[in-house]
mmCIF file with all atom_site columns, C-alpha atoms (C1' of nucleotides) in Angstrom:
data_model
loop_
_atom_site.group_PDB
_atom_site.id
_atom_site.type_symbol
_atom_site.label_atom_id
_atom_site.label_alt_id
_atom_site.label_comp_id
_atom_site.label_asym_id
_atom_site.label_entity_id
_atom_site.label_seq_id
_atom_site.pdbx_PDB_ins_code
_atom_site.Cartn_x
_atom_site.Cartn_y
_atom_site.Cartn_z
_atom_site.occupancy
_atom_site.B_iso_or_equiv
_atom_site.pdbx_formal_charge
_atom_site.auth_seq_id
_atom_site.auth_comp_id
_atom_site.auth_asym_id
_atom_site.auth_atom_id
_atom_site.pdbx_PDB_model_num
ATOM 1   C CA    . MET A 1 1   ? 143.537 59.791 70.228 1.00 0.00 ? 1   MET A CA    1
ATOM 2   C CA    . PRO A 1 2   ? 141.166 58.795 67.434 1.00 0.00 ? 2   PRO A CA    1
ATOM 3   C CA    . ASN A 1 3   ? 142.126 56.108 64.962 1.00 0.00 ? 3   ASN A CA    1
ATOM 4   C CA    . PRO A 1 4   ? 143.490 57.999 61.921 1.00 0.00 ? 4   PRO A CA    1
ATOM 5   C CA    . GLU A 1 5   ? 142.797 55.154 59.522 1.00 0.00 ? 5   GLU A CA    1
ATOM 6   C CA    . HIS A 1 6   ? 139.122 55.008 60.447 1.00 0.00 ? 6   HIS A CA    1
ATOM 7   C CA    . GLN A 1 7   ? 138.844 58.777 60.269 1.00 0.00 ? 7   GLN A CA    1
ATOM 8   C CA    . THR A 1 8   ? 140.377 58.788 56.804 1.00 0.00 ? 8   THR A CA    1
ATOM 9   C CA    . ARG A 1 9   ? 137.877 56.232 55.524 1.00 0.00 ? 9   ARG A CA    1
ATOM 10  C CA    . ILE A 1 10  ? 134.983 58.147 57.067 1.00 0.00 ? 10  ILE A CA    1
ATOM 11  C CA    . LEU A 1 11  ? 136.103 61.447 55.581 1.00 0.00 ? 11  LEU A CA    1
ATOM 12  C CA    . GLN A 1 12  ? 136.632 59.914 52.153 1.00 0.00 ? 12  GLN A CA    1
ATOM 13  C CA    . THR A 1 13  ? 133.135 58.484 52.244 1.00 0.00 ? 13  THR A CA    1
ATOM 14  C CA    . ILE A 1 14  ? 131.650 61.857 53.149 1.00 0.00 ? 14  ILE A CA    1
ATOM 15  C CA    . ALA A 1 15  ? 133.690 63.534 50.425 1.00 0.00 ? 15  ALA A CA    1
ATOM 16  C CA    . ALA A 1 16  ? 132.063 61.186 47.899 1.00 0.00 ? 16  ALA A CA    1
ATOM 17  C CA    . ILE A 1 17  ? 128.529 62.434 48.592 1.00 0.00 ? 17  ILE A CA    1
ATOM 18  C CA    . PRO A 1 18  ? 127.414 64.201 45.403 1.00 0.00 ? 18  PRO A CA    1
ATOM 19  C CA    . HIS A 1 19  ? 126.307 67.798 45.218 1.00 0.00 ? 19  HIS A CA    1
ATOM 20  C CA    . GLY A 1 20  ? 122.619 68.095 46.056 1.00 0.00 ? 20  GLY A CA    1
ATOM 21  C CA    . LYS A 1 21  ? 122.457 64.781 47.924 1.00 0.00 ? 21  LYS A CA    1
ATOM 22  C CA    . LEU A 1 22  ? 122.426 63.755 51.593 1.00 0.00 ? 22  LEU A CA    1
ATOM 23  C CA    . CYS A 1 23  ? 123.620 60.831 53.671 1.00 0.00 ? 23  CYS A CA    1
ATOM 24  C CA    . THR A 1 24  ? 123.070 59.684 57.252 1.00 0.00 ? 24  THR A CA    1
ATOM 25  C CA    . TYR A 1 25  ? 125.656 59.007 59.945 1.00 0.00 ? 25  TYR A CA    1
ATOM 26  C CA    . GLY A 1 26  ? 124.882 55.316 60.143 1.00 0.00 ? 26  GLY A CA    1
ATOM 27  C CA    . LYS A 1 27  ? 124.991 54.894 56.381 1.00 0.00 ? 27  LYS A CA    1
ATOM 28  C CA    . ILE A 1 28  ? 128.362 56.612 56.137 1.00 0.00 ? 28  ILE A CA    1
ATOM 29  C CA    . ALA A 1 29  ? 129.764 54.354 58.842 1.00 0.00 ? 29  ALA A CA    1
ATOM 30  C CA    . GLU A 1 30  ? 128.455 51.348 56.944 1.00 0.00 ? 30  GLU A CA    1
ATOM 31  C CA    . LEU A 1 31  ? 129.907 52.512 53.604 1.00 0.00 ? 31  LEU A CA    1
ATOM 32  C CA    . ALA A 1 32  ? 133.232 53.208 55.305 1.00 0.00 ? 32  ALA A CA    1
ATOM 33  C CA    . GLY A 1 33  ? 133.344 49.581 56.427 1.00 0.00 ? 33  GLY A CA    1
ATOM 34  C CA    . LEU A 1 34  ? 132.538 50.444 60.054 1.00 0.00 ? 34  LEU A CA    1
ATOM 35  C CA    . PRO A 1 35  ? 128.973 49.316 60.756 1.00 0.00 ? 35  PRO A CA    1
ATOM 36  C CA    . ARG A 1 36  ? 127.396 50.413 64.078 1.00 0.00 ? 36  ARG A CA    1
ATOM 37  C CA    . HIS A 1 37  ? 129.852 53.305 64.334 1.00 0.00 ? 37  HIS A CA    1
ATOM 38  C CA    . ALA A 1 38  ? 127.474 56.152 63.564 1.00 0.00 ? 38  ALA A CA    1
ATOM 39  C CA    . ARG A 1 39  ? 128.635 58.021 66.657 1.00 0.00 ? 39  ARG A CA    1
ATOM 40  C CA    . LEU A 1 40  ? 132.199 57.855 65.480 1.00 0.00 ? 40  LEU A CA    1
ATOM 41  C CA    . VAL A 1 41  ? 131.169 59.674 62.303 1.00 0.00 ? 41  VAL A CA    1
ATOM 42  C CA    . GLY A 1 42  ? 129.748 62.466 64.432 1.00 0.00 ? 42  GLY A CA    1
ATOM 43  C CA    . ALA A 1 43  ? 132.858 62.617 66.573 1.00 0.00 ? 43  ALA A CA    1
ATOM 44  C CA    . THR A 1 44  ? 135.027 62.782 63.457 1.00 0.00 ? 44  THR A CA    1
ATOM 45  C CA    . LEU A 1 45  ? 133.076 65.702 62.027 1.00 0.00 ? 45  LEU A CA    1
ATOM 46  C CA    . LYS A 1 46  ? 133.202 67.482 65.338 1.00 0.00 ? 46  LYS A CA    1
ATOM 47  C CA    . ASN A 1 47  ? 137.014 67.661 65.177 1.00 0.00 ? 47  ASN A CA    1
ATOM 48  C CA    . LEU A 1 48  ? 137.068 69.009 61.640 1.00 0.00 ? 48  LEU A CA    1
ATOM 49  C CA    . PRO A 1 49  ? 139.245 72.085 61.212 1.00 0.00 ? 49  PRO A CA    1
ATOM 50  C CA    . ALA A 1 50  ? 137.359 75.174 60.056 1.00 0.00 ? 50  ALA A CA    1
ATOM 51  C CA    . GLY A 1 51  ? 137.658 75.638 56.315 1.00 0.00 ? 51  GLY A CA    1
ATOM 52  C CA    . SER A 1 52  ? 137.909 71.925 55.629 1.00 0.00 ? 52  SER A CA    1
ATOM 53  C CA    . LYS A 1 53  ? 136.754 70.806 52.194 1.00 0.00 ? 53  LYS A CA    1
ATOM 54  C CA    . ILE A 1 54  ? 134.672 68.043 53.754 1.00 0.00 ? 54  ILE A CA    1
ATOM 55  C CA    . PRO A 1 55  ? 130.957 68.622 52.956 1.00 0.00 ? 55  PRO A CA    1
ATOM 56  C CA    . TRP A 1 56  ? 129.783 68.050 56.537 1.00 0.00 ? 56  TRP A CA    1
ATOM 57  C CA    . HIS A 1 57  ? 126.487 69.793 55.766 1.00 0.00 ? 57  HIS A CA    1
ATOM 58  C CA    . ARG A 1 58  ? 125.382 66.813 53.656 1.00 0.00 ? 58  ARG A CA    1
ATOM 59  C CA    . VAL A 1 59  ? 125.372 64.583 56.734 1.00 0.00 ? 59  VAL A CA    1
ATOM 60  C CA    . ILE A 1 60  ? 122.147 64.366 58.754 1.00 0.00 ? 60  ILE A CA    1
ATOM 61  C CA    . ASN A 1 61  ? 120.563 61.833 61.084 1.00 0.00 ? 61  ASN A CA    1
ATOM 62  C CA    . SER A 1 62  ? 118.374 58.897 60.103 1.00 0.00 ? 62  SER A CA    1
ATOM 63  C CA    . GLN A 1 63  ? 115.202 60.880 60.816 1.00 0.00 ? 63  GLN A CA    1
ATOM 64  C CA    . GLY A 1 64  ? 116.051 63.432 58.135 1.00 0.00 ? 64  GLY A CA    1
ATOM 65  C CA    . ARG A 1 65  ? 116.801 66.070 60.765 1.00 0.00 ? 65  ARG A CA    1
ATOM 66  C CA    . SER A 1 66  ? 119.883 68.176 61.397 1.00 0.00 ? 66  SER A CA    1
ATOM 67  C CA    . SER A 1 67  ? 121.948 67.165 64.394 1.00 0.00 ? 67  SER A CA    1
ATOM 68  C CA    . PHE A 1 68  ? 122.208 70.782 65.482 1.00 0.00 ? 68  PHE A CA    1
ATOM 69  C CA    . PRO A 1 69  ? 119.664 72.644 67.591 1.00 0.00 ? 69  PRO A CA    1
ATOM 70  C CA    . GLU A 1 70  ? 117.257 74.621 65.462 1.00 0.00 ? 70  GLU A CA    1
ATOM 71  C CA    . GLY A 1 71  ? 118.351 78.234 65.159 1.00 0.00 ? 71  GLY A CA    1
ATOM 72  C CA    . SER A 1 72  ? 122.009 77.627 66.066 1.00 0.00 ? 72  SER A CA    1
ATOM 73  C CA    . ASP A 1 73  ? 124.737 79.009 63.816 1.00 0.00 ? 73  ASP A CA    1
ATOM 74  C CA    . ALA A 1 74  ? 125.688 75.571 62.539 1.00 0.00 ? 74  ALA A CA    1
ATOM 75  C CA    . PHE A 1 75  ? 122.036 74.737 61.852 1.00 0.00 ? 75  PHE A CA    1
ATOM 76  C CA    . ASN A 1 76  ? 121.546 77.900 59.825 1.00 0.00 ? 76  ASN A CA    1
ATOM 77  C CA    . LYS A 1 77  ? 124.757 77.480 57.864 1.00 0.00 ? 77  LYS A CA    1
ATOM 78  C CA    . GLN A 1 78  ? 123.867 73.894 57.071 1.00 0.00 ? 78  GLN A CA    1
ATOM 79  C CA    . GLN A 1 79  ? 120.426 74.881 55.851 1.00 0.00 ? 79  GLN A CA    1
ATOM 80  C CA    . GLN A 1 80  ? 121.843 77.709 53.754 1.00 0.00 ? 80  GLN A CA    1
ATOM 81  C CA    . ARG A 1 81  ? 124.436 75.495 52.084 1.00 0.00 ? 81  ARG A CA    1
ATOM 82  C CA    . LEU A 1 82  ? 121.941 72.724 51.387 1.00 0.00 ? 82  LEU A CA    1
ATOM 83  C CA    . GLU A 1 83  ? 119.315 74.997 49.924 1.00 0.00 ? 83  GLU A CA    1
ATOM 84  C CA    . ALA A 1 84  ? 122.014 76.485 47.677 1.00 0.00 ? 84  ALA A CA    1
ATOM 85  C CA    . GLU A 1 85  ? 122.329 72.944 46.307 1.00 0.00 ? 85  GLU A CA    1
ATOM 86  C CA    . GLY A 1 86  ? 118.578 72.554 45.879 1.00 0.00 ? 86  GLY A CA    1
ATOM 87  C CA    . VAL A 1 87  ? 118.031 70.574 49.072 1.00 0.00 ? 87  VAL A CA    1
ATOM 88  C CA    . ILE A 1 88  ? 115.034 72.128 50.800 1.00 0.00 ? 88  ILE A CA    1
ATOM 89  C CA    . LEU A 1 89  ? 114.197 71.969 54.487 1.00 0.00 ? 89  LEU A CA    1
ATOM 90  C CA    . SER A 1 90  ? 110.456 71.443 54.893 1.00 0.00 ? 90  SER A CA    1
ATOM 91  C CA    . GLY A 1 91  ? 108.691 70.973 58.182 1.00 0.00 ? 91  GLY A CA    1
ATOM 92  C CA    . GLY A 1 92  ? 112.035 71.012 59.984 1.00 0.00 ? 92  GLY A CA    1
ATOM 93  C CA    . LYS A 1 93  ? 113.161 67.969 58.031 1.00 0.00 ? 93  LYS A CA    1
ATOM 94  C CA    . TYR A 1 94  ? 114.957 67.089 54.813 1.00 0.00 ? 94  TYR A CA    1
ATOM 95  C CA    . ASN A 1 95  ? 113.129 64.687 52.554 1.00 0.00 ? 95  ASN A CA    1
ATOM 96  C CA    . LEU A 1 96  ? 115.319 61.585 52.444 1.00 0.00 ? 96  LEU A CA    1
ATOM 97  C CA    . ARG A 1 97  ? 113.068 60.070 49.782 1.00 0.00 ? 97  ARG A CA    1
ATOM 98  C CA    . HIS A 1 98  ? 114.329 62.730 47.402 1.00 0.00 ? 98  HIS A CA    1
ATOM 99  C CA    . TYR A 1 99  ? 117.834 63.554 48.527 1.00 0.00 ? 99  TYR A CA    1
ATOM 100 C CA    . LEU A 1 100 ? 119.300 60.425 50.108 1.00 0.00 ? 100 LEU A CA    1
ATOM 101 C CA    . TRP A 1 101 ? 122.462 59.277 48.363 1.00 0.00 ? 101 TRP A CA    1
ATOM 102 C CA    . THR A 1 102 ? 122.724 55.553 47.699 1.00 0.00 ? 102 THR A CA    1
ATOM 103 C CA    . PRO A 1 103 ? 125.841 54.523 45.745 1.00 0.00 ? 103 PRO A CA    1
ATOM 104 C "C1'" . DG  B 2 1   ? 140.158 49.129 86.239 1.00 0.00 ? 1   DG  B "C1'" 1
ATOM 105 C "C1'" . DT  B 2 2   ? 134.898 51.580 86.078 1.00 0.00 ? 2   DT  B "C1'" 1
ATOM 106 C "C1'" . DA  B 2 3   ? 131.695 55.458 84.665 1.00 0.00 ? 3   DA  B "C1'" 1
ATOM 107 C "C1'" . DA  B 2 4   ? 130.180 58.927 81.829 1.00 0.00 ? 4   DA  B "C1'" 1
ATOM 108 C "C1'" . DT  B 2 5   ? 129.691 61.152 77.272 1.00 0.00 ? 5   DT  B "C1'" 1
ATOM 109 C "C1'" . DG  B 2 6   ? 128.022 61.826 72.527 1.00 0.00 ? 6   DG  B "C1'" 1
ATOM 110 C "C1'" . DA  B 2 7   ? 126.980 66.046 64.972 1.00 0.00 ? 7   DA  B "C1'" 1
ATOM 111 C "C1'" . DC  B 2 8   ? 123.652 58.163 66.458 1.00 0.00 ? 8   DC  B "C1'" 1
ATOM 112 C "C1'" . DC  B 2 9   ? 119.903 54.388 65.698 1.00 0.00 ? 9   DC  B "C1'" 1
ATOM 113 C "C1'" . DA  B 2 10  ? 115.736 51.361 66.058 1.00 0.00 ? 10  DA  B "C1'" 1
ATOM 114 C "C1'" . DG  B 2 11  ? 111.823 50.091 68.336 1.00 0.00 ? 11  DG  B "C1'" 1
ATOM 115 C "C1'" . DG  B 2 12  ? 107.950 50.735 71.393 1.00 0.00 ? 12  DG  B "C1'" 1
ATOM 116 C "C1'" . DC  B 2 13  ? 104.184 53.342 73.157 1.00 0.00 ? 13  DC  B "C1'" 1
ATOM 117 C "C1'" . DA  C 3 1   ? 103.388 63.171 65.058 1.00 0.00 ? 1   DA  C "C1'" 1
ATOM 118 C "C1'" . DG  C 3 2   ? 106.388 63.102 69.709 1.00 0.00 ? 2   DG  C "C1'" 1
ATOM 119 C "C1'" . DC  C 3 3   ? 108.759 61.107 73.598 1.00 0.00 ? 3   DC  C "C1'" 1
ATOM 120 C "C1'" . DC  C 3 4   ? 111.273 57.425 76.035 1.00 0.00 ? 4   DC  C "C1'" 1
ATOM 121 C "C1'" . DT  C 3 5   ? 114.298 53.426 76.359 1.00 0.00 ? 5   DT  C "C1'" 1
ATOM 122 C "C1'" . DG  C 3 6   ? 117.958 50.360 75.432 1.00 0.00 ? 6   DG  C "C1'" 1
ATOM 123 C "C1'" . DG  C 3 7   ? 121.715 49.498 72.541 1.00 0.00 ? 7   DG  C "C1'" 1
ATOM 124 C "C1'" . DC  C 3 8   ? 125.816 50.902 70.335 1.00 0.00 ? 8   DC  C "C1'" 1
ATOM 125 C "C1'" . DC  C 3 9   ? 131.120 51.800 70.726 1.00 0.00 ? 9   DC  C "C1'" 1
ATOM 126 C "C1'" . DA  C 3 10  ? 135.341 54.984 70.597 1.00 0.00 ? 10  DA  C "C1'" 1
ATOM 127 C "C1'" . DT  C 3 11  ? 136.772 58.412 73.505 1.00 0.00 ? 11  DT  C "C1'" 1
ATOM 128 C "C1'" . DT  C 3 12  ? 137.376 60.729 77.817 1.00 0.00 ? 12  DT  C "C1'" 1
ATOM 129 C "C1'" . DA  C 3 13  ? 137.483 61.414 82.859 1.00 0.00 ? 13  DA  C "C1'" 1
#
DNA sequence: GTAATGACCAGGC
DNA sequence: AGCCTGGCCATTA
């Protein structure tokens, strides 16, 4: 069973990402006080119930790419939600120079 | 107890 | 740019 306290901190950190901004798995782990736990962030998002208020679509990997295979349902939904916020996918990547959130 | 897995990451080539 | 490798660490088998 996952550690509920760690999950809570991770989810709160993700919830703090502003509209129109992005953050990476490793950065979220760091901000949540759990450095080197990027994979735990991914595992936490994977267990999210459908309809959660957590903005999982604002979380991408350190290369500026989606973690989902291109063309998958999750990939398309992520792209749609981000572009609705003004975050544009160009060349298969999101421009972290523009959209990365740094508190 | 060991071995494999994974919405990851950094470095090397 | 892409691909591979080793590291990472909670979770699972």
